[in-house]
mmCIF file of C-alpha atoms in Angstrom:
data_model
loop_
_atom_site.group_PDB
_atom_site.id
_atom_site.type_symbol
_atom_site.label_atom_id
_atom_site.label_comp_id
_atom_site.label_asym_id
_atom_site.label_seq_id
_atom_site.Cartn_x
_atom_site.Cartn_y
_atom_site.Cartn_z
ATOM 1 C CA MET U 1 -122.884 63.074 -82.779
ATOM 2 C CA TYR U 2 -121.385 61.474 -79.370
ATOM 3 C CA ILE U 3 -117.923 61.014 -80.312
ATOM 4 C CA LEU U 4 -115.389 59.682 -77.755
ATOM 5 C CA VAL U 5 -111.833 60.142 -78.098
ATOM 6 C CA ILE U 6 -109.115 57.958 -76.619
ATOM 7 C CA ASN U 7 -105.317 58.838 -76.254
ATOM 8 C CA ALA U 8 -103.777 56.394 -74.624
ATOM 9 C CA GLY U 9 -100.198 56.392 -73.331
ATOM 10 C CA SER U 10 -98.440 53.295 -72.012
ATOM 11 C CA SER U 11 -99.523 53.974 -68.240
ATOM 12 C CA SER U 12 -101.796 56.584 -68.998
ATOM 13 C CA LEU U 13 -105.186 57.387 -70.860
ATOM 14 C CA LYS U 14 -106.649 60.773 -72.164
ATOM 15 C CA TYR U 15 -110.068 61.230 -73.250
ATOM 16 C CA GLN U 16 -112.343 63.806 -74.361
ATOM 17 C CA LEU U 17 -116.321 63.358 -75.150
ATOM 18 C CA PHE U 18 -118.163 65.913 -77.749
ATOM 19 C CA ASP U 19 -121.565 66.128 -79.438
ATOM 20 C CA MET U 20 -120.328 66.853 -82.986
ATOM 21 C CA PRO U 21 -120.155 68.850 -84.592
ATOM 22 C CA SER U 22 -119.544 71.377 -81.800
ATOM 23 C CA ASP U 23 -116.053 71.711 -80.835
ATOM 24 C CA LYS U 24 -116.553 72.083 -77.080
ATOM 25 C CA PRO U 25 -116.065 68.854 -75.406
ATOM 26 C CA LEU U 26 -118.709 67.754 -72.805
ATOM 27 C CA CYS U 27 -116.066 66.301 -70.588
ATOM 28 C CA THR U 28 -112.307 65.506 -69.888
ATOM 29 C CA GLY U 29 -110.753 62.953 -68.588
ATOM 30 C CA LEU U 30 -107.255 61.688 -67.543
ATOM 31 C CA ILE U 31 -106.083 58.086 -66.129
ATOM 32 C CA GLU U 32 -103.121 58.308 -64.750
ATOM 33 C CA ARG U 33 -100.618 55.394 -63.448
ATOM 34 C CA ILE U 34 -102.461 52.616 -64.724
ATOM 35 C CA GLY U 35 -101.064 49.306 -63.216
ATOM 36 C CA THR U 36 -100.728 50.275 -60.150
ATOM 37 C CA ASN U 37 -102.729 50.982 -56.623
ATOM 38 C CA GLU U 38 -101.731 54.440 -56.623
ATOM 39 C CA ALA U 39 -103.732 55.224 -60.047
ATOM 40 C CA LEU U 40 -105.564 58.725 -60.307
ATOM 41 C CA ILE U 41 -109.083 59.640 -62.247
ATOM 42 C CA ARG U 42 -109.831 62.829 -62.979
ATOM 43 C CA HIS U 43 -113.012 63.260 -65.150
ATOM 44 C CA LYS U 44 -114.144 66.943 -65.462
ATOM 45 C CA ILE U 45 -117.516 67.790 -67.062
ATOM 46 C CA LEU U 46 -118.292 70.882 -68.554
ATOM 47 C CA THR U 47 -121.606 71.267 -69.451
ATOM 48 C CA THR U 48 -122.284 73.139 -66.209
ATOM 49 C CA GLU U 49 -120.899 76.471 -64.447
ATOM 50 C CA PRO U 50 -118.310 76.410 -63.483
ATOM 51 C CA GLY U 51 -117.982 72.804 -64.060
ATOM 52 C CA LEU U 52 -117.613 69.612 -61.896
ATOM 53 C CA THR U 53 -114.452 67.654 -61.430
ATOM 54 C CA ILE U 54 -114.350 63.976 -59.750
ATOM 55 C CA GLU U 55 -111.497 62.451 -58.897
ATOM 56 C CA ARG U 56 -110.898 58.454 -57.696
ATOM 57 C CA LYS U 57 -107.976 56.876 -55.915
ATOM 58 C CA GLY U 58 -106.887 53.169 -56.190
ATOM 59 C CA THR U 59 -106.159 50.208 -58.137
ATOM 60 C CA ILE U 60 -106.385 50.170 -62.175
ATOM 61 C CA ALA U 61 -104.761 46.982 -63.077
ATOM 62 C CA ASP U 62 -105.263 47.748 -66.829
ATOM 63 C CA HIS U 63 -106.118 50.029 -69.711
ATOM 64 C CA ALA U 64 -109.667 47.553 -69.821
ATOM 65 C CA GLU U 65 -110.537 48.580 -66.131
ATOM 66 C CA GLY U 66 -109.737 52.102 -66.789
ATOM 67 C CA LEU U 67 -112.248 52.497 -69.908
ATOM 68 C CA GLU U 68 -114.789 50.470 -67.776
ATOM 69 C CA GLN U 69 -114.000 53.043 -64.906
ATOM 70 C CA MET U 70 -114.594 56.065 -67.496
ATOM 71 C CA LEU U 71 -117.684 54.195 -68.810
ATOM 72 C CA GLN U 72 -119.071 54.234 -65.303
ATOM 73 C CA LEU U 73 -118.332 58.080 -64.831
ATOM 74 C CA LEU U 74 -120.124 58.917 -68.240
ATOM 75 C CA SER U 75 -122.925 56.750 -67.736
ATOM 76 C CA ASP U 76 -123.297 57.849 -63.891
ATOM 77 C CA THR U 77 -127.198 58.071 -62.566
ATOM 78 C CA GLU U 78 -126.283 61.692 -61.410
ATOM 79 C CA THR U 79 -123.523 63.357 -63.424
ATOM 80 C CA GLY U 80 -124.024 60.864 -66.067
ATOM 81 C CA LEU U 81 -123.610 62.526 -69.731
ATOM 82 C CA ILE U 82 -124.873 59.362 -71.567
ATOM 83 C CA HIS U 83 -127.697 56.518 -70.683
ATOM 84 C CA SER U 84 -125.424 53.532 -71.706
ATOM 85 C CA ALA U 85 -122.245 52.216 -73.970
ATOM 86 C CA ASP U 86 -124.730 52.346 -76.959
ATOM 87 C CA ASP U 87 -125.330 56.013 -76.931
ATOM 88 C CA ILE U 88 -121.368 56.362 -77.823
ATOM 89 C CA GLN U 89 -121.503 56.316 -81.895
ATOM 90 C CA VAL U 90 -117.762 56.886 -82.696
ATOM 91 C CA VAL U 91 -114.660 56.312 -80.918
ATOM 92 C CA GLY U 92 -111.968 57.911 -82.153
ATOM 93 C CA HIS U 93 -108.437 56.748 -81.485
ATOM 94 C CA ARG U 94 -104.689 58.343 -81.458
ATOM 95 C CA VAL U 95 -102.288 55.741 -82.957
ATOM 96 C CA VAL U 96 -98.866 56.666 -82.949
ATOM 97 C CA HIS U 97 -97.342 54.970 -85.876
ATOM 98 C CA GLY U 98 -99.346 54.608 -89.203
ATOM 99 C CA GLY U 99 -96.164 53.702 -91.269
ATOM 100 C CA GLU U 100 -96.716 54.280 -95.305
ATOM 101 C CA ARG U 101 -100.036 53.303 -95.703
ATOM 102 C CA PHE U 102 -102.292 55.253 -93.177
ATOM 103 C CA ALA U 103 -101.938 59.432 -94.004
ATOM 104 C CA LYS U 104 -105.531 60.227 -93.237
ATOM 105 C CA PRO U 105 -108.304 58.956 -90.639
ATOM 106 C CA THR U 106 -109.474 55.595 -91.301
ATOM 107 C CA LEU U 107 -112.263 53.418 -90.396
ATOM 108 C CA ILE U 108 -111.002 50.521 -88.306
ATOM 109 C CA THR U 109 -111.177 47.306 -89.814
ATOM 110 C CA PRO U 110 -109.934 43.723 -89.004
ATOM 111 C CA SER U 111 -106.923 44.580 -91.741
ATOM 112 C CA VAL U 112 -106.059 48.020 -90.570
ATOM 113 C CA LYS U 113 -105.500 46.070 -87.092
ATOM 114 C CA GLU U 114 -103.388 43.314 -88.685
ATOM 115 C CA ALA U 115 -101.363 46.681 -89.983
ATOM 116 C CA ILE U 116 -100.912 48.396 -86.979
ATOM 117 C CA LYS U 117 -99.764 45.160 -85.263
ATOM 118 C CA VAL U 118 -97.385 45.151 -88.209
ATOM 119 C CA LEU U 119 -96.153 48.364 -87.314
ATOM 120 C CA PHE U 120 -95.187 47.415 -83.470
ATOM 121 C CA PRO U 121 -91.716 47.172 -83.796
ATOM 122 C CA LEU U 122 -91.693 50.838 -85.148
ATOM 123 C CA ALA U 123 -93.535 51.624 -81.726
ATOM 124 C CA PRO U 124 -92.848 49.536 -79.389
ATOM 125 C CA LEU U 125 -94.406 51.365 -76.656
ATOM 126 C CA HIS U 126 -97.451 52.895 -78.035
ATOM 127 C CA ASN U 127 -98.763 50.876 -80.983
ATOM 128 C CA PRO U 128 -99.499 47.631 -78.412
ATOM 129 C CA ILE U 129 -101.272 50.087 -76.390
ATOM 130 C CA ASN U 130 -103.007 51.333 -79.358
ATOM 131 C CA TYR U 131 -103.973 48.364 -80.324
ATOM 132 C CA GLN U 132 -104.980 46.784 -77.226
ATOM 133 C CA CYS U 133 -107.305 50.145 -76.651
ATOM 134 C CA ILE U 134 -108.784 49.856 -79.963
ATOM 135 C CA GLU U 135 -109.627 46.159 -79.070
ATOM 136 C CA ILE U 136 -111.254 46.899 -75.909
ATOM 137 C CA ALA U 137 -113.533 49.850 -77.233
ATOM 138 C CA GLU U 138 -114.657 47.551 -79.687
ATOM 139 C CA LYS U 139 -116.069 45.574 -77.184
ATOM 140 C CA THR U 140 -116.943 48.220 -74.374
ATOM 141 C CA PHE U 141 -118.785 50.259 -77.136
ATOM 142 C CA PRO U 142 -119.943 47.357 -79.869
ATOM 143 C CA ARG U 143 -122.275 49.921 -81.855
ATOM 144 C CA ALA U 144 -119.630 52.480 -82.278
ATOM 145 C CA LYS U 145 -117.550 52.976 -85.047
ATOM 146 C CA GLN U 146 -114.026 53.055 -84.587
ATOM 147 C CA ILE U 147 -111.631 55.539 -86.207
ATOM 148 C CA ALA U 148 -108.273 55.753 -85.766
ATOM 149 C CA VAL U 149 -106.385 58.706 -86.415
ATOM 150 C CA PHE U 150 -102.174 58.512 -86.761
ATOM 151 C CA ASP U 151 -99.613 60.363 -85.859
ATOM 152 C CA THR U 152 -97.558 60.094 -88.460
ATOM 153 C CA ALA U 153 -100.364 61.205 -91.120
ATOM 154 C CA PHE U 154 -100.007 64.497 -91.443
ATOM 155 C CA HIS U 155 -96.058 63.811 -92.208
ATOM 156 C CA GLN U 156 -96.667 61.804 -95.273
ATOM 157 C CA THR U 157 -96.444 65.003 -97.603
ATOM 158 C CA LEU U 158 -93.024 65.289 -97.071
ATOM 159 C CA PRO U 159 -91.192 65.201 -100.067
ATOM 160 C CA ALA U 160 -88.998 62.377 -100.968
ATOM 161 C CA TYR U 161 -85.675 64.379 -100.629
ATOM 162 C CA ALA U 162 -86.885 65.687 -97.004
ATOM 163 C CA PHE U 163 -87.769 61.653 -95.713
ATOM 164 C CA ARG U 164 -84.971 59.545 -97.224
ATOM 165 C CA TYR U 165 -82.172 58.533 -95.663
ATOM 166 C CA ALA U 166 -78.905 58.188 -97.790
ATOM 167 C CA ILE U 167 -78.501 54.764 -97.155
ATOM 168 C CA PRO U 168 -78.823 51.771 -99.417
ATOM 169 C CA ASP U 169 -81.907 52.078 -101.300
ATOM 170 C CA THR U 170 -83.186 48.236 -100.219
ATOM 171 C CA LEU U 171 -83.378 49.255 -96.799
ATOM 172 C CA TYR U 172 -85.925 51.868 -98.012
ATOM 173 C CA VAL U 173 -87.845 49.569 -100.058
ATOM 174 C CA HIS U 174 -87.355 46.744 -97.878
ATOM 175 C CA GLU U 175 -87.349 47.604 -94.552
ATOM 176 C CA GLY U 176 -88.924 50.921 -94.516
ATOM 177 C CA ILE U 177 -86.330 52.946 -93.248
ATOM 178 C CA ARG U 178 -87.460 56.942 -93.821
ATOM 179 C CA VAL U 179 -88.577 59.487 -91.937
ATOM 180 C CA TYR U 180 -91.936 59.296 -90.308
ATOM 181 C CA GLY U 181 -92.225 62.171 -87.784
ATOM 182 C CA PHE U 182 -94.678 62.215 -85.194
ATOM 183 C CA HIS U 183 -96.714 64.388 -83.113
ATOM 184 C CA GLY U 184 -98.502 65.363 -86.148
ATOM 185 C CA THR U 185 -102.351 65.495 -84.886
ATOM 186 C CA SER U 186 -100.743 67.792 -82.360
ATOM 187 C CA HIS U 187 -99.026 70.177 -85.410
ATOM 188 C CA LYS U 188 -102.119 69.950 -87.702
ATOM 189 C CA TYR U 189 -104.204 71.209 -85.302
ATOM 190 C CA VAL U 190 -102.131 73.955 -84.146
ATOM 191 C CA CYS U 191 -101.076 75.421 -87.620
ATOM 192 C CA GLY U 192 -104.840 75.085 -88.889
ATOM 193 C CA LYS U 193 -105.504 77.215 -86.056
ATOM 194 C CA ALA U 194 -102.165 79.440 -87.115
ATOM 195 C CA MET U 195 -103.564 79.809 -90.610
ATOM 196 C CA THR U 196 -107.245 80.891 -89.540
ATOM 197 C CA TRP U 197 -105.827 83.498 -86.868
ATOM 198 C CA LEU U 198 -103.130 85.257 -89.379
ATOM 199 C CA GLN U 199 -105.894 84.629 -92.105
ATOM 200 C CA LYS U 200 -103.405 83.180 -94.682
ATOM 201 C CA PRO U 201 -103.755 79.673 -96.215
ATOM 202 C CA ASP U 202 -100.363 79.754 -97.425
ATOM 203 C CA ALA U 203 -98.945 80.547 -94.172
ATOM 204 C CA LYS U 204 -94.750 79.442 -93.930
ATOM 205 C CA LEU U 205 -94.993 78.270 -90.290
ATOM 206 C CA ILE U 206 -92.808 76.619 -87.582
ATOM 207 C CA SER U 207 -94.137 74.542 -85.630
ATOM 208 C CA ILE U 208 -92.858 73.878 -81.821
ATOM 209 C CA HIS U 209 -93.938 71.163 -79.927
ATOM 210 C CA LEU U 210 -92.331 70.902 -76.576
ATOM 211 C CA GLY U 211 -93.359 68.519 -73.796
ATOM 212 C CA ASN U 212 -91.920 65.856 -72.524
ATOM 213 C CA GLY U 213 -91.297 64.858 -76.021
ATOM 214 C CA CYS U 214 -90.128 67.225 -78.722
ATOM 215 C CA SER U 215 -90.413 68.039 -82.253
ATOM 216 C CA MET U 216 -90.637 70.567 -84.589
ATOM 217 C CA THR U 217 -92.203 70.280 -88.043
ATOM 218 C CA ALA U 218 -92.118 73.074 -91.180
ATOM 219 C CA VAL U 219 -95.525 73.746 -92.879
ATOM 220 C CA ARG U 220 -96.274 75.775 -95.972
ATOM 221 C CA ALA U 221 -99.788 76.129 -96.995
ATOM 222 C CA GLY U 222 -101.078 73.592 -94.227
ATOM 223 C CA GLN U 223 -98.760 70.698 -95.280
ATOM 224 C CA SER U 224 -95.847 69.122 -93.464
ATOM 225 C CA ILE U 225 -92.889 69.598 -95.685
ATOM 226 C CA ASP U 226 -90.418 68.827 -92.684
ATOM 227 C CA THR U 227 -89.714 67.528 -89.562
ATOM 228 C CA SER U 228 -87.296 66.779 -86.757
ATOM 229 C CA MET U 229 -88.396 63.693 -85.252
ATOM 230 C CA GLY U 230 -87.158 60.606 -87.955
ATOM 231 C CA PHE U 231 -87.860 56.929 -88.005
ATOM 232 C CA SER U 232 -88.645 56.666 -84.620
ATOM 233 C CA PRO U 233 -89.208 59.522 -81.934
ATOM 234 C CA LEU U 234 -85.599 59.854 -80.659
ATOM 235 C CA ALA U 235 -84.478 62.258 -83.426
ATOM 236 C CA GLY U 236 -84.382 66.147 -83.431
ATOM 237 C CA LEU U 237 -84.547 68.461 -80.421
ATOM 238 C CA VAL U 238 -83.080 67.368 -77.090
ATOM 239 C CA MET U 239 -86.154 65.956 -75.010
ATOM 240 C CA GLY U 240 -87.250 65.213 -71.275
ATOM 241 C CA THR U 241 -85.404 62.034 -71.268
ATOM 242 C CA ARG U 242 -84.164 61.269 -74.832
ATOM 243 C CA SER U 243 -81.024 62.228 -76.076
ATOM 244 C CA GLY U 244 -81.997 63.712 -79.923
ATOM 245 C CA ASP U 245 -79.567 64.113 -82.669
ATOM 246 C CA ILE U 246 -76.554 62.965 -82.248
ATOM 247 C CA ASP U 247 -73.172 60.992 -83.871
ATOM 248 C CA PRO U 248 -74.273 57.832 -84.955
ATOM 249 C CA ALA U 249 -71.120 56.898 -84.205
ATOM 250 C CA ILE U 250 -71.228 57.108 -80.181
ATOM 251 C CA ILE U 251 -73.390 54.312 -80.909
ATOM 252 C CA PHE U 252 -70.696 51.811 -82.123
ATOM 253 C CA HIS U 253 -67.963 53.252 -79.345
ATOM 254 C CA LEU U 254 -70.614 52.770 -76.602
ATOM 255 C CA ILE U 255 -71.100 49.039 -78.026
ATOM 256 C CA SER U 256 -66.989 48.825 -77.921
ATOM 257 C CA LEU U 257 -67.181 49.591 -74.514
ATOM 258 C CA GLY U 258 -69.092 47.056 -73.355
ATOM 259 C CA TYR U 259 -72.923 48.110 -73.812
ATOM 260 C CA SER U 260 -75.552 45.745 -75.103
ATOM 261 C CA THR U 261 -77.624 47.552 -77.633
ATOM 262 C CA ASP U 262 -80.618 47.268 -75.167
ATOM 263 C CA ASP U 263 -78.116 49.175 -73.218
ATOM 264 C CA VAL U 264 -78.023 51.626 -75.579
ATOM 265 C CA ASN U 265 -81.514 51.944 -76.685
ATOM 266 C CA THR U 266 -82.274 52.314 -73.134
ATOM 267 C CA LEU U 267 -79.212 54.993 -72.446
ATOM 268 C CA LEU U 268 -80.368 57.571 -75.505
ATOM 269 C CA ASN U 269 -84.237 57.250 -74.515
ATOM 270 C CA LYS U 270 -84.650 57.372 -70.913
ATOM 271 C CA GLN U 271 -81.857 58.278 -69.763
ATOM 272 C CA SER U 272 -80.565 61.035 -71.928
ATOM 273 C CA GLY U 273 -81.767 64.903 -72.660
ATOM 274 C CA MET U 274 -82.893 66.775 -69.780
ATOM 275 C CA GLN U 275 -82.600 63.637 -67.487
ATOM 276 C CA GLY U 276 -78.684 62.748 -68.547
ATOM 277 C CA LEU U 277 -77.987 66.451 -68.456
ATOM 278 C CA THR U 278 -79.309 67.681 -64.919
ATOM 279 C CA GLY U 279 -80.780 64.232 -63.507
ATOM 280 C CA LEU U 280 -84.706 65.794 -63.625
ATOM 281 C CA SER U 281 -86.509 65.258 -66.635
ATOM 282 C CA ASP U 282 -88.785 68.016 -65.717
ATOM 283 C CA MET U 283 -88.342 71.678 -66.902
ATOM 284 C CA ARG U 284 -90.233 73.097 -63.737
ATOM 285 C CA ASP U 285 -87.743 70.978 -61.493
ATOM 286 C CA ILE U 286 -84.474 71.973 -63.666
ATOM 287 C CA GLY U 287 -85.839 76.187 -63.602
ATOM 288 C CA LYS U 288 -85.952 75.878 -59.913
ATOM 289 C CA ALA U 289 -82.566 74.113 -59.770
ATOM 290 C CA VAL U 290 -81.310 77.033 -62.090
ATOM 291 C CA ALA U 291 -82.865 79.494 -59.400
ATOM 292 C CA ALA U 292 -80.903 77.206 -56.788
ATOM 293 C CA GLY U 293 -77.267 78.043 -58.770
ATOM 294 C CA ASN U 294 -77.252 75.239 -60.587
ATOM 295 C CA ARG U 295 -74.524 75.798 -63.333
ATOM 296 C CA SER U 296 -75.522 71.980 -65.267
ATOM 297 C CA ALA U 297 -79.029 73.071 -65.090
ATOM 298 C CA GLU U 298 -78.338 76.413 -66.594
ATOM 299 C CA LEU U 299 -75.987 74.311 -69.642
ATOM 300 C CA ALA U 300 -78.867 71.902 -70.095
ATOM 301 C CA LEU U 301 -81.499 74.858 -70.799
ATOM 302 C CA GLU U 302 -78.810 76.448 -73.145
ATOM 303 C CA ILE U 303 -78.338 73.207 -75.177
ATOM 304 C CA TYR U 304 -82.303 73.050 -75.131
ATOM 305 C CA ALA U 305 -82.735 76.025 -76.650
ATOM 306 C CA TYR U 306 -79.916 76.428 -78.797
ATOM 307 C CA ARG U 307 -80.832 72.670 -80.421
ATOM 308 C CA ILE U 308 -84.655 74.599 -80.760
ATOM 309 C CA ARG U 309 -82.745 78.001 -82.623
ATOM 310 C CA LYS U 310 -80.678 75.807 -85.212
ATOM 311 C CA TYR U 311 -83.703 73.722 -86.472
ATOM 312 C CA ILE U 312 -85.709 77.097 -86.413
ATOM 313 C CA GLY U 313 -82.941 78.583 -88.926
ATOM 314 C CA ALA U 314 -82.920 75.149 -90.902
ATOM 315 C CA TYR U 315 -86.730 75.689 -91.758
ATOM 316 C CA ALA U 316 -87.001 79.353 -92.109
ATOM 317 C CA ALA U 317 -84.256 78.227 -94.959
ATOM 318 C CA VAL U 318 -86.473 75.146 -96.188
ATOM 319 C CA LEU U 319 -89.460 77.033 -96.045
ATOM 320 C CA ASN U 320 -87.454 80.524 -97.856
ATOM 321 C CA GLY U 321 -89.303 82.715 -95.520
ATOM 322 C CA LEU U 322 -91.404 82.916 -92.384
ATOM 323 C CA ASP U 323 -94.674 84.013 -91.129
ATOM 324 C CA ALA U 324 -94.865 82.460 -87.776
ATOM 325 C CA LEU U 325 -93.241 80.306 -85.140
ATOM 326 C CA ILE U 326 -96.036 78.408 -83.016
ATOM 327 C CA PHE U 327 -95.411 77.343 -79.827
ATOM 328 C CA THR U 328 -97.438 74.651 -77.934
ATOM 329 C CA ALA U 329 -97.866 71.953 -75.775
ATOM 330 C CA GLY U 330 -96.696 71.706 -71.963
ATOM 331 C CA VAL U 331 -93.331 73.685 -71.942
ATOM 332 C CA GLY U 332 -94.110 75.315 -75.214
ATOM 333 C CA GLU U 333 -97.371 76.941 -74.020
ATOM 334 C CA ASN U 334 -96.573 77.443 -70.295
ATOM 335 C CA ASP U 335 -92.434 78.193 -70.320
ATOM 336 C CA SER U 336 -92.163 81.585 -70.921
ATOM 337 C CA ALA U 337 -88.255 81.839 -69.905
ATOM 338 C CA MET U 338 -87.557 79.233 -72.224
ATOM 339 C CA ARG U 339 -89.837 80.941 -75.187
ATOM 340 C CA GLU U 340 -88.092 83.808 -74.485
ATOM 341 C CA ARG U 341 -84.273 81.920 -74.248
ATOM 342 C CA ILE U 342 -85.062 80.383 -77.858
ATOM 343 C CA CYS U 343 -86.251 83.541 -79.432
ATOM 344 C CA SER U 344 -83.311 85.514 -78.524
ATOM 345 C CA ALA U 345 -80.560 86.414 -81.043
ATOM 346 C CA LEU U 346 -82.853 85.526 -84.100
ATOM 347 C CA ASP U 347 -82.965 89.627 -85.027
ATOM 348 C CA VAL U 348 -81.934 88.099 -88.647
ATOM 349 C CA LEU U 349 -85.276 86.393 -89.027
ATOM 350 C CA ASN U 350 -87.152 89.699 -88.047
ATOM 351 C CA ILE U 351 -87.881 87.393 -84.951
ATOM 352 C CA HIS U 352 -88.637 89.593 -81.812
ATOM 353 C CA LEU U 353 -90.231 88.478 -78.863
ATOM 354 C CA ASP U 354 -92.178 90.964 -76.700
ATOM 355 C CA SER U 355 -90.973 89.999 -72.933
ATOM 356 C CA SER U 356 -93.997 91.897 -71.534
ATOM 357 C CA LYS U 357 -96.644 89.914 -73.640
ATOM 358 C CA ASN U 358 -94.536 87.059 -73.341
ATOM 359 C CA SER U 359 -94.987 86.883 -69.330
ATOM 360 C CA ALA U 360 -99.151 87.024 -69.464
ATOM 361 C CA HIS U 361 -101.248 84.129 -69.074
ATOM 362 C CA SER U 362 -103.962 83.039 -71.058
ATOM 363 C CA SER U 363 -105.361 80.051 -72.461
ATOM 364 C CA GLU U 364 -106.259 81.390 -75.775
ATOM 365 C CA ILE U 365 -104.285 81.927 -79.026
ATOM 366 C CA ARG U 366 -102.084 84.735 -78.258
ATOM 367 C CA ASP U 367 -99.272 87.006 -80.154
ATOM 368 C CA VAL U 368 -95.925 87.169 -78.007
ATOM 369 C CA SER U 369 -94.112 89.334 -80.666
ATOM 370 C CA ARG U 370 -93.507 92.952 -80.502
ATOM 371 C CA ASP U 371 -95.808 95.138 -82.252
ATOM 372 C CA GLN U 372 -93.791 96.051 -85.810
ATOM 373 C CA ALA U 373 -92.371 92.209 -85.807
ATOM 374 C CA THR U 374 -93.132 90.581 -89.253
ATOM 375 C CA VAL U 375 -92.632 87.208 -87.939
ATOM 376 C CA LYS U 376 -95.605 86.415 -85.616
ATOM 377 C CA ILE U 377 -94.628 84.359 -82.689
ATOM 378 C CA LEU U 378 -98.100 82.729 -81.509
ATOM 379 C CA VAL U 379 -98.845 80.377 -78.325
ATOM 380 C CA ILE U 380 -101.302 78.163 -79.466
ATOM 381 C CA PRO U 381 -102.479 75.443 -76.681
ATOM 382 C CA THR U 382 -102.921 72.057 -78.495
ATOM 383 C CA ASN U 383 -105.697 70.102 -78.753
ATOM 384 C CA GLU U 384 -105.141 66.606 -80.218
ATOM 385 C CA GLU U 385 -108.425 65.074 -79.075
ATOM 386 C CA LEU U 386 -110.192 67.794 -80.532
ATOM 387 C CA GLU U 387 -108.256 67.309 -83.548
ATOM 388 C CA ILE U 388 -109.129 63.512 -83.778
ATOM 389 C CA ALA U 389 -113.182 64.152 -83.407
ATOM 390 C CA VAL U 390 -112.789 67.006 -86.046
ATOM 391 C CA GLN U 391 -110.896 64.156 -87.927
ATOM 392 C CA SER U 392 -113.694 61.197 -87.468
ATOM 393 C CA TYR U 393 -116.390 63.271 -87.573
ATOM 394 C CA GLU U 394 -115.458 64.567 -91.406
ATOM 395 C CA LEU U 395 -114.303 61.152 -92.199
ATOM 396 C CA LEU U 396 -117.680 59.767 -91.803
ATOM 397 C CA HIS U 397 -119.538 62.713 -93.577
ATOM 398 C CA GLU U 398 -117.140 62.096 -96.608
ATOM 399 C CA ARG U 399 -118.609 58.730 -96.785
#
């Protein structure tokens, strides 16, 4: 069964093609800078050794044109993997916000599309693009079943005492204001890998997803029981451009200083976090600044790591124990120095990182804790596209 997975961002589109039930992709692709004349497509064919990478640069006006070019690459007469769009049997879509309605992968129908539209205000940067890509894919791959996998779905197992805010009840009942959590597809994938690696289906895990967006999730026996992002992706950890947790009174104070609500929204989502502390949002650039003696950059890294350590302590208490920490996503997988900062001074939780193991590089699951440590520290590469493909395949085989 050919399953094409589409993971769309506001100006980017990641995709992978699978011949399920094999979990090895036939190809992967990334389209960046959509909407500009400097767009880049990087299409990797993985069916041959050592593989073939095709790059194209130029203008891609919108996601529709991006999907059209993706189809051209997939069906190319010389290097293509399919003959036509009709060969694609399933298109799996990452949809960021599913509200309380969607707790599992869902076959897309007109009513499901309308529900995704209703949730636009809760994820204004993501759900409209996800919806647009669904509509484009329906036209591009007319014979394929379209399936939505929601980032918020994994967190629908949160107990009420974890997802409710201490605000008037009517705001939850009528306005849906509660903790939804995000990055659920990534957290689910890496926790599944960890339970298999540990050979412990009832494992107590803390999953730490560190990219430009950052979140943590406490997981017991494969179920999310608490998570750091909340009603929106703004809450929780310090991120590339997002503030994470702040005192809500700061918002009122900023408004009293003359900031509009739009100004505050832009400030907290796009001008804060590491960007606000250092003028830089990429951790690689911040690392270079630290090496050059920049004290503000050094402090920013300590703030970033300290916030994560606070959540580790909180989630270890929530779980009443801990079997493993999981580091994943771009920073979590690749920044060994940040993992060391985070894991320092956690002896009370029996968390002990091995520096030599931590500095080694691998694309596989690896344990970077000391040999005798009771809590494992696992670095697990995430693969949201594979998780979406697996969930889509399983949904169709349940029917």
